[in-house]
């Protein structure tokens, strides 16, 4: 089947770089004389027919913007066959015969089901700050989120050292500790708690006691939101440390959604541009049901199923680096 009209959507949580990817998809379509349709609000917009034709000038001045101009939404309707069938019919009505989906593993799971049911050509671009998708060394928004977190921790350190305080800084990463580990090393954290490694409360207390003995008057502990050391949440961890180390003045800072926002870094803008071009050109070459990823600084394709199911390992060497440099 000849592809002559490609739809692009963003789905799931937003991440910096999504707009740069949309821009690259739209302009690559224009370059190859292919029409491009923007689909608003992800899969939900596909079900409701919320479409808009997009050309090179409709994506002016968005490469530097965070979030997504196409908006994003989580769609319960798309989880049911009736919703997916309606989406397929809407695409057929406007002549869209291939899709570029920018999102995370949940979005890719929906895309893969849609592909199997209707034989619809799909290409995925990984957009999530958590960097937890197999088949790429970097997901869109991860680098920007890291820089945002490091900048925040640098500011927190100023007040921590001024008041001899211990700060627990909670960062995003429900199932993956990539942000916590890399930002923790980059910001010089004394300890880093991540879901992949159960540090345990005893070792944390020992580490903090050692820091005190070594002459550290303030400490920063970076906590990934998915870490189980904390019990239910980081505030329980604060209470535990206060009970066991009363000499510490403990504070908690939850960075929350500020990590998702902001203008994308140069790295994310370039990555998004490369991924957008690769996604469109791969579809035009007849490929489908793949995710575009960065591997050894080259754009590579990974089957969607593998991208969803493959595990994204934490870098053990970085754990060692963290232990050594936090002494």
PDB file of C-alpha atoms in Angstrom:
ATOM      1  CA  UNK A   1       0.000   0.000   0.000  1.00  0.00           C
ATOM      2  CA  UNK A   2       1.313   3.445  -0.937  1.00  0.00           C
ATOM      3  CA  UNK A   3       1.404   5.824   2.013  1.00  0.00           C
ATOM      4  CA  UNK A   4       0.251   9.306   1.108  1.00  0.00           C
ATOM      5  CA  UNK A   5      -1.129  10.741   4.365  1.00  0.00           C
ATOM      6  CA  UNK A   6       0.436  10.298   7.815  1.00  0.00           C
ATOM      7  CA  UNK A   7      -1.194  11.091  11.152  1.00  0.00           C
ATOM      8  CA  UNK A   8       0.853  12.208  14.168  1.00  0.00           C
ATOM      9  CA  UNK A   9      -0.222  12.216  17.814  1.00  0.00           C
ATOM     10  CA  UNK A  10       1.217  12.526  21.303  1.00  0.00           C
ATOM     11  CA  UNK A  11      -0.065  10.224  24.017  1.00  0.00           C
ATOM     12  CA  UNK A  12       0.387   9.649  27.746  1.00  0.00           C
ATOM     13  CA  UNK A  13       2.461  11.985  29.905  1.00  0.00           C
ATOM     14  CA  UNK A  14       3.979  14.958  28.111  1.00  0.00           C
ATOM     15  CA  UNK A  15       7.740  15.391  27.868  1.00  0.00           C
ATOM     16  CA  UNK A  16      10.059  18.147  26.582  1.00  0.00           C
ATOM     17  CA  UNK A  17      10.971  17.463  22.961  1.00  0.00           C
ATOM     18  CA  UNK A  18       7.540  16.242  21.855  1.00  0.00           C
ATOM     19  CA  UNK A  19       6.935  19.482  19.933  1.00  0.00           C
ATOM     20  CA  UNK A  20      10.300  19.203  18.215  1.00  0.00           C
ATOM     21  CA  UNK A  21       9.330  15.653  17.166  1.00  0.00           C
ATOM     22  CA  UNK A  22       5.930  16.823  15.848  1.00  0.00           C
ATOM     23  CA  UNK A  23       7.727  19.526  13.848  1.00  0.00           C
ATOM     24  CA  UNK A  24      10.159  16.993  12.375  1.00  0.00           C
ATOM     25  CA  UNK A  25       7.334  14.604  11.386  1.00  0.00           C
ATOM     26  CA  UNK A  26       5.296  17.366   9.723  1.00  0.00           C
ATOM     27  CA  UNK A  27       8.247  18.786   7.813  1.00  0.00           C
ATOM     28  CA  UNK A  28       9.566  15.375   6.734  1.00  0.00           C
ATOM     29  CA  UNK A  29       6.116  14.646   5.309  1.00  0.00           C
ATOM     30  CA  UNK A  30       6.224  17.971   3.432  1.00  0.00           C
ATOM     31  CA  UNK A  31       9.736  17.226   2.175  1.00  0.00           C
ATOM     32  CA  UNK A  32       8.508  13.935   0.677  1.00  0.00           C
ATOM     33  CA  UNK A  33       5.257  15.486  -0.644  1.00  0.00           C
ATOM     34  CA  UNK A  34       3.140  13.525   1.818  1.00  0.00           C
ATOM     35  CA  UNK A  35       0.154  15.067   3.618  1.00  0.00           C
ATOM     36  CA  UNK A  36       0.257  15.223   7.427  1.00  0.00           C
ATOM     37  CA  UNK A  37      -2.671  15.267   9.852  1.00  0.00           C
ATOM     38  CA  UNK A  38      -2.258  16.349  13.470  1.00  0.00           C
ATOM     39  CA  UNK A  39      -4.404  14.312  15.885  1.00  0.00           C
ATOM     40  CA  UNK A  40      -5.314  16.225  19.031  1.00  0.00           C
ATOM     41  CA  UNK A  41      -5.529  14.597  22.504  1.00  0.00           C
ATOM     42  CA  UNK A  42      -3.929  11.303  21.546  1.00  0.00           C
ATOM     43  CA  UNK A  43      -6.051   8.196  21.049  1.00  0.00           C
ATOM     44  CA  UNK A  44      -9.134   9.978  22.417  1.00  0.00           C
ATOM     45  CA  UNK A  45      -8.868  12.584  19.668  1.00  0.00           C
ATOM     46  CA  UNK A  46      -8.550   9.774  17.138  1.00  0.00           C
ATOM     47  CA  UNK A  47     -11.846   8.301  18.389  1.00  0.00           C
ATOM     48  CA  UNK A  48     -13.554  11.722  18.294  1.00  0.00           C
ATOM     49  CA  UNK A  49     -12.095  12.757  14.919  1.00  0.00           C
ATOM     50  CA  UNK A  50     -10.229  15.740  16.360  1.00  0.00           C
ATOM     51  CA  UNK A  51      -7.938  16.204  13.341  1.00  0.00           C
ATOM     52  CA  UNK A  52      -6.177  19.153  11.722  1.00  0.00           C
ATOM     53  CA  UNK A  53      -4.128  19.339   8.543  1.00  0.00           C
ATOM     54  CA  UNK A  54      -0.554  20.399   9.270  1.00  0.00           C
ATOM     55  CA  UNK A  55       2.028  21.917   6.938  1.00  0.00           C
ATOM     56  CA  UNK A  56       5.563  23.253   7.373  1.00  0.00           C
ATOM     57  CA  UNK A  57       4.360  26.686   8.555  1.00  0.00           C
ATOM     58  CA  UNK A  58       1.915  25.257  11.108  1.00  0.00           C
ATOM     59  CA  UNK A  59       4.863  24.065  13.206  1.00  0.00           C
ATOM     60  CA  UNK A  60       6.780  27.367  13.247  1.00  0.00           C
ATOM     61  CA  UNK A  61       8.366  28.330  16.588  1.00  0.00           C
ATOM     62  CA  UNK A  62       7.535  25.135  18.496  1.00  0.00           C
ATOM     63  CA  UNK A  63      10.967  23.454  18.503  1.00  0.00           C
ATOM     64  CA  UNK A  64      11.829  25.348  21.699  1.00  0.00           C
ATOM     65  CA  UNK A  65       8.551  24.761  23.557  1.00  0.00           C
ATOM     66  CA  UNK A  66       7.909  22.163  26.258  1.00  0.00           C
ATOM     67  CA  UNK A  67       4.699  20.151  26.489  1.00  0.00           C
ATOM     68  CA  UNK A  68       2.824  19.256  23.303  1.00  0.00           C
ATOM     69  CA  UNK A  69       0.852  21.509  20.940  1.00  0.00           C
ATOM     70  CA  UNK A  70      -1.261  18.494  19.977  1.00  0.00           C
ATOM     71  CA  UNK A  71      -2.244  18.010  23.640  1.00  0.00           C
ATOM     72  CA  UNK A  72      -2.243  14.627  25.315  1.00  0.00           C
ATOM     73  CA  UNK A  73      -4.847  12.488  27.049  1.00  0.00           C
ATOM     74  CA  UNK A  74      -5.273   9.023  28.457  1.00  0.00           C
ATOM     75  CA  UNK A  75      -8.140   7.264  26.668  1.00  0.00           C
ATOM     76  CA  UNK A  76     -10.297   4.656  28.404  1.00  0.00           C
ATOM     77  CA  UNK A  77     -12.385   4.285  25.224  1.00  0.00           C
ATOM     78  CA  UNK A  78      -9.320   3.143  23.263  1.00  0.00           C
ATOM     79  CA  UNK A  79      -8.929   0.207  25.668  1.00  0.00           C
ATOM     80  CA  UNK A  80     -12.079  -1.328  24.115  1.00  0.00           C
ATOM     81  CA  UNK A  81     -12.426  -2.721  20.589  1.00  0.00           C
ATOM     82  CA  UNK A  82     -15.422  -0.468  19.833  1.00  0.00           C
ATOM     83  CA  UNK A  83     -13.304   2.629  20.566  1.00  0.00           C
ATOM     84  CA  UNK A  84     -10.414   1.406  18.425  1.00  0.00           C
ATOM     85  CA  UNK A  85     -12.799   0.545  15.549  1.00  0.00           C
ATOM     86  CA  UNK A  86     -14.246   4.076  15.679  1.00  0.00           C
ATOM     87  CA  UNK A  87     -10.702   5.489  15.576  1.00  0.00           C
ATOM     88  CA  UNK A  88      -9.872   3.326  12.551  1.00  0.00           C
ATOM     89  CA  UNK A  89     -13.026   4.447  10.738  1.00  0.00           C
ATOM     90  CA  UNK A  90     -12.205   8.111  11.427  1.00  0.00           C
ATOM     91  CA  UNK A  91      -8.705   7.680   9.999  1.00  0.00           C
ATOM     92  CA  UNK A  92     -10.151   6.005   6.898  1.00  0.00           C
ATOM     93  CA  UNK A  93     -12.630   8.875   6.414  1.00  0.00           C
ATOM     94  CA  UNK A  94      -9.841  11.453   6.122  1.00  0.00           C
ATOM     95  CA  UNK A  95      -7.504   9.151   4.183  1.00  0.00           C
ATOM     96  CA  UNK A  96      -4.815   8.712   6.842  1.00  0.00           C
ATOM     97  CA  UNK A  97      -3.011   5.437   6.116  1.00  0.00           C
ATOM     98  CA  UNK A  98      -0.092   5.470   8.599  1.00  0.00           C
ATOM     99  CA  UNK A  99       0.558   6.789  12.124  1.00  0.00           C
ATOM    100  CA  UNK A 100       3.483   8.209  14.086  1.00  0.00           C
ATOM    101  CA  UNK A 101       2.806   7.845  17.810  1.00  0.00           C
ATOM    102  CA  UNK A 102       4.924   9.820  20.287  1.00  0.00           C
ATOM    103  CA  UNK A 103       4.593   8.433  23.813  1.00  0.00           C
ATOM    104  CA  UNK A 104       5.622   5.811  26.346  1.00  0.00           C
ATOM    105  CA  UNK A 105       5.064   2.084  26.798  1.00  0.00           C
ATOM    106  CA  UNK A 106       1.323   2.456  27.492  1.00  0.00           C
ATOM    107  CA  UNK A 107       0.886   4.330  24.213  1.00  0.00           C
ATOM    108  CA  UNK A 108       2.944   1.724  22.368  1.00  0.00           C
ATOM    109  CA  UNK A 109       0.841  -1.097  23.850  1.00  0.00           C
ATOM    110  CA  UNK A 110      -2.308   0.523  22.465  1.00  0.00           C
ATOM    111  CA  UNK A 111      -0.570   1.144  19.129  1.00  0.00           C
ATOM    112  CA  UNK A 112       0.524  -2.470  18.832  1.00  0.00           C
ATOM    113  CA  UNK A 113      -3.018  -3.773  19.473  1.00  0.00           C
ATOM    114  CA  UNK A 114      -4.376  -1.291  16.901  1.00  0.00           C
ATOM    115  CA  UNK A 115      -1.814  -2.503  14.363  1.00  0.00           C
ATOM    116  CA  UNK A 116      -2.703  -6.162  14.916  1.00  0.00           C
ATOM    117  CA  UNK A 117      -6.459  -5.582  14.677  1.00  0.00           C
ATOM    118  CA  UNK A 118      -6.527  -3.349  11.605  1.00  0.00           C
ATOM    119  CA  UNK A 119      -3.140  -3.916   9.926  1.00  0.00           C
ATOM    120  CA  UNK A 120      -2.485  -0.204  10.263  1.00  0.00           C
ATOM    121  CA  UNK A 121       1.135   0.950   9.662  1.00  0.00           C
ATOM    122  CA  UNK A 122       2.568   2.474  12.855  1.00  0.00           C
ATOM    123  CA  UNK A 123       5.895   3.930  13.948  1.00  0.00           C
ATOM    124  CA  UNK A 124       6.620   4.864  17.566  1.00  0.00           C
ATOM    125  CA  UNK A 125       8.804   7.650  18.972  1.00  0.00           C
ATOM    126  CA  UNK A 126       9.667   7.217  22.683  1.00  0.00           C
ATOM    127  CA  UNK A 127       8.585  10.308  24.615  1.00  0.00           C
ATOM    128  CA  UNK A 128       8.894   9.994  28.407  1.00  0.00           C
ATOM    129  CA  UNK A 129      11.187  11.640  30.946  1.00  0.00           C
ATOM    130  CA  UNK A 130      11.706   8.338  32.829  1.00  0.00           C
ATOM    131  CA  UNK A 131      14.012   6.837  30.148  1.00  0.00           C
ATOM    132  CA  UNK A 132      12.441   3.449  30.845  1.00  0.00           C
ATOM    133  CA  UNK A 133      11.864   2.119  27.315  1.00  0.00           C
ATOM    134  CA  UNK A 134      13.934  -0.685  25.824  1.00  0.00           C
ATOM    135  CA  UNK A 135      15.596  -0.023  22.459  1.00  0.00           C
ATOM    136  CA  UNK A 136      16.926   3.483  23.005  1.00  0.00           C
ATOM    137  CA  UNK A 137      19.655   4.948  25.215  1.00  0.00           C
ATOM    138  CA  UNK A 138      17.618   8.165  25.566  1.00  0.00           C
ATOM    139  CA  UNK A 139      13.890   8.843  25.456  1.00  0.00           C
ATOM    140  CA  UNK A 140      12.597  12.302  24.525  1.00  0.00           C
ATOM    141  CA  UNK A 141      12.607  14.628  27.513  1.00  0.00           C
ATOM    142  CA  UNK A 142      14.980  12.608  29.689  1.00  0.00           C
ATOM    143  CA  UNK A 143      17.978  14.892  29.167  1.00  0.00           C
ATOM    144  CA  UNK A 144      15.900  18.018  29.829  1.00  0.00           C
ATOM    145  CA  UNK A 145      14.401  16.492  32.993  1.00  0.00           C
ATOM    146  CA  UNK A 146      17.894  15.616  34.256  1.00  0.00           C
ATOM    147  CA  UNK A 147      19.074  19.184  33.757  1.00  0.00           C
ATOM    148  CA  UNK A 148      15.970  20.533  35.524  1.00  0.00           C
ATOM    149  CA  UNK A 149      16.485  18.198  38.498  1.00  0.00           C
ATOM    150  CA  UNK A 150      20.199  19.014  38.833  1.00  0.00           C
ATOM    151  CA  UNK A 151      19.420  22.733  38.755  1.00  0.00           C
ATOM    152  CA  UNK A 152      16.824  22.288  41.525  1.00  0.00           C
ATOM    153  CA  UNK A 153      19.153  20.188  43.682  1.00  0.00           C
ATOM    154  CA  UNK A 154      21.926  22.784  43.290  1.00  0.00           C
ATOM    155  CA  UNK A 155      19.554  25.390  44.721  1.00  0.00           C
ATOM    156  CA  UNK A 156      18.447  23.086  47.536  1.00  0.00           C
ATOM    157  CA  UNK A 157      22.099  22.426  48.423  1.00  0.00           C
ATOM    158  CA  UNK A 158      22.614  26.159  48.992  1.00  0.00           C
ATOM    159  CA  UNK A 159      19.978  26.197  51.717  1.00  0.00           C
ATOM    160  CA  UNK A 160      20.984  22.763  53.083  1.00  0.00           C
ATOM    161  CA  UNK A 161      24.583  23.901  53.661  1.00  0.00           C
ATOM    162  CA  UNK A 162      23.446  27.257  55.105  1.00  0.00           C
ATOM    163  CA  UNK A 163      21.368  25.536  57.799  1.00  0.00           C
ATOM    164  CA  UNK A 164      23.210  22.217  58.300  1.00  0.00           C
ATOM    165  CA  UNK A 165      20.230  20.276  57.053  1.00  0.00           C
ATOM    166  CA  UNK A 166      19.549  16.889  55.532  1.00  0.00           C
ATOM    167  CA  UNK A 167      17.293  17.107  52.469  1.00  0.00           C
ATOM    168  CA  UNK A 168      15.373  14.232  50.899  1.00  0.00           C
ATOM    169  CA  UNK A 169      14.674  15.252  47.303  1.00  0.00           C
ATOM    170  CA  UNK A 170      12.046  13.095  45.602  1.00  0.00           C
ATOM    171  CA  UNK A 171      12.261  12.886  41.800  1.00  0.00           C
ATOM    172  CA  UNK A 172      10.065  11.153  39.218  1.00  0.00           C
ATOM    173  CA  UNK A 173      10.647   7.517  38.326  1.00  0.00           C
ATOM    174  CA  UNK A 174       7.883   5.195  39.468  1.00  0.00           C
ATOM    175  CA  UNK A 175       9.515   2.050  38.090  1.00  0.00           C
ATOM    176  CA  UNK A 176      12.930   3.294  36.986  1.00  0.00           C
ATOM    177  CA  UNK A 177      15.720   5.113  38.801  1.00  0.00           C
ATOM    178  CA  UNK A 178      17.512   6.658  35.802  1.00  0.00           C
ATOM    179  CA  UNK A 179      16.658  10.251  36.736  1.00  0.00           C
ATOM    180  CA  UNK A 180      17.557   9.775  40.407  1.00  0.00           C
ATOM    181  CA  UNK A 181      20.843   7.996  39.685  1.00  0.00           C
ATOM    182  CA  UNK A 182      22.164  10.357  37.023  1.00  0.00           C
ATOM    183  CA  UNK A 183      20.916  13.563  38.620  1.00  0.00           C
ATOM    184  CA  UNK A 184      22.176  12.372  42.008  1.00  0.00           C
ATOM    185  CA  UNK A 185      25.696  11.883  40.668  1.00  0.00           C
ATOM    186  CA  UNK A 186      25.536  15.136  38.698  1.00  0.00           C
ATOM    187  CA  UNK A 187      24.418  17.109  41.746  1.00  0.00           C
ATOM    188  CA  UNK A 188      26.806  15.374  44.175  1.00  0.00           C
ATOM    189  CA  UNK A 189      24.172  13.643  46.335  1.00  0.00           C
ATOM    190  CA  UNK A 190      25.344  11.731  49.404  1.00  0.00           C
ATOM    191  CA  UNK A 191      22.921   8.870  48.782  1.00  0.00           C
ATOM    192  CA  UNK A 192      20.608   7.824  45.947  1.00  0.00           C
ATOM    193  CA  UNK A 193      17.569   5.594  46.489  1.00  0.00           C
ATOM    194  CA  UNK A 194      16.179   3.850  43.395  1.00  0.00           C
ATOM    195  CA  UNK A 195      13.607   1.055  42.766  1.00  0.00           C
ATOM    196  CA  UNK A 196      16.195  -1.250  41.151  1.00  0.00           C
ATOM    197  CA  UNK A 197      18.435  -1.397  44.245  1.00  0.00           C
ATOM    198  CA  UNK A 198      17.022  -1.967  47.728  1.00  0.00           C
ATOM    199  CA  UNK A 199      19.475   0.041  49.817  1.00  0.00           C
ATOM    200  CA  UNK A 200      17.616  -0.688  53.060  1.00  0.00           C
ATOM    201  CA  UNK A 201      17.065   1.662  55.972  1.00  0.00           C
ATOM    202  CA  UNK A 202      19.990   0.319  58.009  1.00  0.00           C
ATOM    203  CA  UNK A 203      22.503   1.082  55.279  1.00  0.00           C
ATOM    204  CA  UNK A 204      21.005   4.534  54.777  1.00  0.00           C
ATOM    205  CA  UNK A 205      21.379   5.326  58.492  1.00  0.00           C
ATOM    206  CA  UNK A 206      24.965   4.005  58.433  1.00  0.00           C
ATOM    207  CA  UNK A 207      25.753   6.145  55.414  1.00  0.00           C
ATOM    208  CA  UNK A 208      24.347   9.289  57.025  1.00  0.00           C
ATOM    209  CA  UNK A 209      26.239   8.579  60.257  1.00  0.00           C
ATOM    210  CA  UNK A 210      29.434   8.122  58.237  1.00  0.00           C
ATOM    211  CA  UNK A 211      28.819  11.424  56.457  1.00  0.00           C
ATOM    212  CA  UNK A 212      28.513  13.145  59.855  1.00  0.00           C
ATOM    213  CA  UNK A 213      31.769  11.560  61.092  1.00  0.00           C
ATOM    214  CA  UNK A 214      33.532  12.579  57.871  1.00  0.00           C
ATOM    215  CA  UNK A 215      32.716  16.186  58.605  1.00  0.00           C
ATOM    216  CA  UNK A 216      29.747  16.728  56.333  1.00  0.00           C
ATOM    217  CA  UNK A 217      27.445  19.308  57.869  1.00  0.00           C
ATOM    218  CA  UNK A 218      24.667  18.895  55.321  1.00  0.00           C
ATOM    219  CA  UNK A 219      23.493  16.082  53.090  1.00  0.00           C
ATOM    220  CA  UNK A 220      21.326  15.564  50.023  1.00  0.00           C
ATOM    221  CA  UNK A 221      19.595  12.222  49.462  1.00  0.00           C
ATOM    222  CA  UNK A 222      17.899  11.822  46.065  1.00  0.00           C
ATOM    223  CA  UNK A 223      14.897   9.491  46.198  1.00  0.00           C
ATOM    224  CA  UNK A 224      13.169   8.021  43.150  1.00  0.00           C
ATOM    225  CA  UNK A 225       9.396   8.052  43.732  1.00  0.00           C
ATOM    226  CA  UNK A 226       9.245   4.278  43.123  1.00  0.00           C
ATOM    227  CA  UNK A 227      11.886   3.388  45.726  1.00  0.00           C
ATOM    228  CA  UNK A 228      10.582   0.942  48.326  1.00  0.00           C
ATOM    229  CA  UNK A 229      13.050   1.904  51.086  1.00  0.00           C
ATOM    230  CA  UNK A 230      10.730   4.763  51.936  1.00  0.00           C
ATOM    231  CA  UNK A 231       7.681   2.736  52.917  1.00  0.00           C
ATOM    232  CA  UNK A 232       4.578   4.490  51.621  1.00  0.00           C
ATOM    233  CA  UNK A 233       6.261   7.788  50.818  1.00  0.00           C
ATOM    234  CA  UNK A 234       9.304   9.977  51.358  1.00  0.00           C
ATOM    235  CA  UNK A 235       7.715  11.633  54.414  1.00  0.00           C
ATOM    236  CA  UNK A 236       7.732   8.280  56.257  1.00  0.00           C
ATOM    237  CA  UNK A 237      11.443   8.068  55.466  1.00  0.00           C
ATOM    238  CA  UNK A 238      11.942  11.541  56.973  1.00  0.00           C
ATOM    239  CA  UNK A 239      10.186  10.440  60.185  1.00  0.00           C
ATOM    240  CA  UNK A 240      12.304   7.293  60.414  1.00  0.00           C
ATOM    241  CA  UNK A 241      15.573   9.196  60.040  1.00  0.00           C
ATOM    242  CA  UNK A 242      14.495  11.841  62.561  1.00  0.00           C
ATOM    243  CA  UNK A 243      13.699   9.092  65.085  1.00  0.00           C
ATOM    244  CA  UNK A 244      17.051   7.349  64.564  1.00  0.00           C
ATOM    245  CA  UNK A 245      19.320  10.350  63.926  1.00  0.00           C
ATOM    246  CA  UNK A 246      17.860  13.186  66.032  1.00  0.00           C
ATOM    247  CA  UNK A 247      20.943  15.335  65.368  1.00  0.00           C
ATOM    248  CA  UNK A 248      19.790  15.828  61.765  1.00  0.00           C
ATOM    249  CA  UNK A 249      17.413  18.645  60.839  1.00  0.00           C
ATOM    250  CA  UNK A 250      15.491  16.873  58.058  1.00  0.00           C
ATOM    251  CA  UNK A 251      13.525  18.454  55.221  1.00  0.00           C
ATOM    252  CA  UNK A 252      11.685  16.985  52.226  1.00  0.00           C
ATOM    253  CA  UNK A 253      11.385  18.490  48.765  1.00  0.00           C
ATOM    254  CA  UNK A 254       9.155  16.782  46.185  1.00  0.00           C
ATOM    255  CA  UNK A 255      10.032  18.149  42.747  1.00  0.00           C
ATOM    256  CA  UNK A 256       6.903  16.763  41.078  1.00  0.00           C
ATOM    257  CA  UNK A 257       5.690  17.895  37.679  1.00  0.00           C
ATOM    258  CA  UNK A 258       8.196  20.721  37.260  1.00  0.00           C
ATOM    259  CA  UNK A 259      10.502  17.947  35.989  1.00  0.00           C
ATOM    260  CA  UNK A 260       8.242  17.445  32.967  1.00  0.00           C
ATOM    261  CA  UNK A 261       8.058  21.077  31.944  1.00  0.00           C
ATOM    262  CA  UNK A 262      10.378  23.625  30.458  1.00  0.00           C
ATOM    263  CA  UNK A 263      12.101  24.278  27.181  1.00  0.00           C
ATOM    264  CA  UNK A 264      13.808  21.134  25.826  1.00  0.00           C
ATOM    265  CA  UNK A 265      17.601  20.946  25.930  1.00  0.00           C
ATOM    266  CA  UNK A 266      19.587  21.094  22.688  1.00  0.00           C
ATOM    267  CA  UNK A 267      20.174  17.336  23.016  1.00  0.00           C
ATOM    268  CA  UNK A 268      16.424  16.627  23.165  1.00  0.00           C
ATOM    269  CA  UNK A 269      15.678  18.965  20.240  1.00  0.00           C
ATOM    270  CA  UNK A 270      18.258  17.243  18.038  1.00  0.00           C
ATOM    271  CA  UNK A 271      17.141  13.774  19.176  1.00  0.00           C
ATOM    272  CA  UNK A 272      13.482  14.624  18.462  1.00  0.00           C
ATOM    273  CA  UNK A 273      14.379  15.930  15.003  1.00  0.00           C
ATOM    274  CA  UNK A 274      16.347  12.792  14.147  1.00  0.00           C
ATOM    275  CA  UNK A 275      13.579  10.515  15.448  1.00  0.00           C
ATOM    276  CA  UNK A 276      10.852  12.379  13.550  1.00  0.00           C
ATOM    277  CA  UNK A 277      12.702  12.118  10.240  1.00  0.00           C
ATOM    278  CA  UNK A 278      13.528   8.436  10.805  1.00  0.00           C
ATOM    279  CA  UNK A 279       9.926   7.581  11.757  1.00  0.00           C
ATOM    280  CA  UNK A 280       8.389   9.072   8.605  1.00  0.00           C
ATOM    281  CA  UNK A 281      11.045   7.733   6.248  1.00  0.00           C
ATOM    282  CA  UNK A 282      10.772   4.237   7.767  1.00  0.00           C
ATOM    283  CA  UNK A 283       7.016   4.237   7.127  1.00  0.00           C
ATOM    284  CA  UNK A 284       7.614   5.335   3.532  1.00  0.00           C
ATOM    285  CA  UNK A 285      10.053   2.421   3.162  1.00  0.00           C
ATOM    286  CA  UNK A 286       7.215   0.044   4.074  1.00  0.00           C
ATOM    287  CA  UNK A 287       8.277  -0.661   7.663  1.00  0.00           C
ATOM    288  CA  UNK A 288       5.656  -0.837  10.416  1.00  0.00           C
ATOM    289  CA  UNK A 289       5.184  -1.693  14.093  1.00  0.00           C
ATOM    290  CA  UNK A 290       8.605  -0.417  15.141  1.00  0.00           C
ATOM    291  CA  UNK A 291       9.928   2.159  17.579  1.00  0.00           C
ATOM    292  CA  UNK A 292      12.675   4.569  16.575  1.00  0.00           C
ATOM    293  CA  UNK A 293      15.514   4.686  19.109  1.00  0.00           C
ATOM    294  CA  UNK A 294      19.022   5.977  19.683  1.00  0.00           C
ATOM    295  CA  UNK A 295      21.595   3.177  19.961  1.00  0.00           C
ATOM    296  CA  UNK A 296      25.336   3.897  19.753  1.00  0.00           C
ATOM    297  CA  UNK A 297      24.474   7.366  18.431  1.00  0.00           C
ATOM    298  CA  UNK A 298      22.588   5.909  15.455  1.00  0.00           C
ATOM    299  CA  UNK A 299      18.871   5.848  14.724  1.00  0.00           C
ATOM    300  CA  UNK A 300      17.754   2.217  14.962  1.00  0.00           C
ATOM    301  CA  UNK A 301      14.394   0.422  14.812  1.00  0.00           C
ATOM    302  CA  UNK A 302      13.165  -1.905  17.574  1.00  0.00           C
ATOM    303  CA  UNK A 303       9.944  -3.964  17.188  1.00  0.00           C
ATOM    304  CA  UNK A 304       7.213  -2.336  19.302  1.00  0.00           C
ATOM    305  CA  UNK A 305       6.574  -5.570  21.193  1.00  0.00           C
ATOM    306  CA  UNK A 306      10.234  -5.738  22.200  1.00  0.00           C
ATOM    307  CA  UNK A 307      10.284  -2.061  23.189  1.00  0.00           C
ATOM    308  CA  UNK A 308       7.276  -2.649  25.464  1.00  0.00           C
ATOM    309  CA  UNK A 309       8.389  -5.933  27.041  1.00  0.00           C
ATOM    310  CA  UNK A 310      12.177  -5.502  27.101  1.00  0.00           C
ATOM    311  CA  UNK A 311      13.711  -4.451  30.398  1.00  0.00           C
ATOM    312  CA  UNK A 312      15.760  -1.288  30.668  1.00  0.00           C
ATOM    313  CA  UNK A 313      18.672  -2.102  32.954  1.00  0.00           C
ATOM    314  CA  UNK A 314      20.190   0.421  35.345  1.00  0.00           C
ATOM    315  CA  UNK A 315      23.889   1.129  34.783  1.00  0.00           C
ATOM    316  CA  UNK A 316      25.733  -0.750  37.566  1.00  0.00           C
ATOM    317  CA  UNK A 317      28.901   1.233  36.955  1.00  0.00           C
ATOM    318  CA  UNK A 318      27.034   4.431  37.835  1.00  0.00           C
ATOM    319  CA  UNK A 319      26.040   2.896  41.179  1.00  0.00           C
ATOM    320  CA  UNK A 320      29.707   2.248  41.887  1.00  0.00           C
ATOM    321  CA  UNK A 321      30.662   5.769  40.786  1.00  0.00           C
ATOM    322  CA  UNK A 322      28.025   7.149  43.155  1.00  0.00           C
ATOM    323  CA  UNK A 323      29.397   5.112  46.097  1.00  0.00           C
ATOM    324  CA  UNK A 324      32.957   6.250  45.438  1.00  0.00           C
ATOM    325  CA  UNK A 325      32.303   9.940  44.815  1.00  0.00           C
ATOM    326  CA  UNK A 326      29.919  10.407  47.768  1.00  0.00           C
ATOM    327  CA  UNK A 327      32.520   9.371  50.386  1.00  0.00           C
TER     328      UNK A 327
END
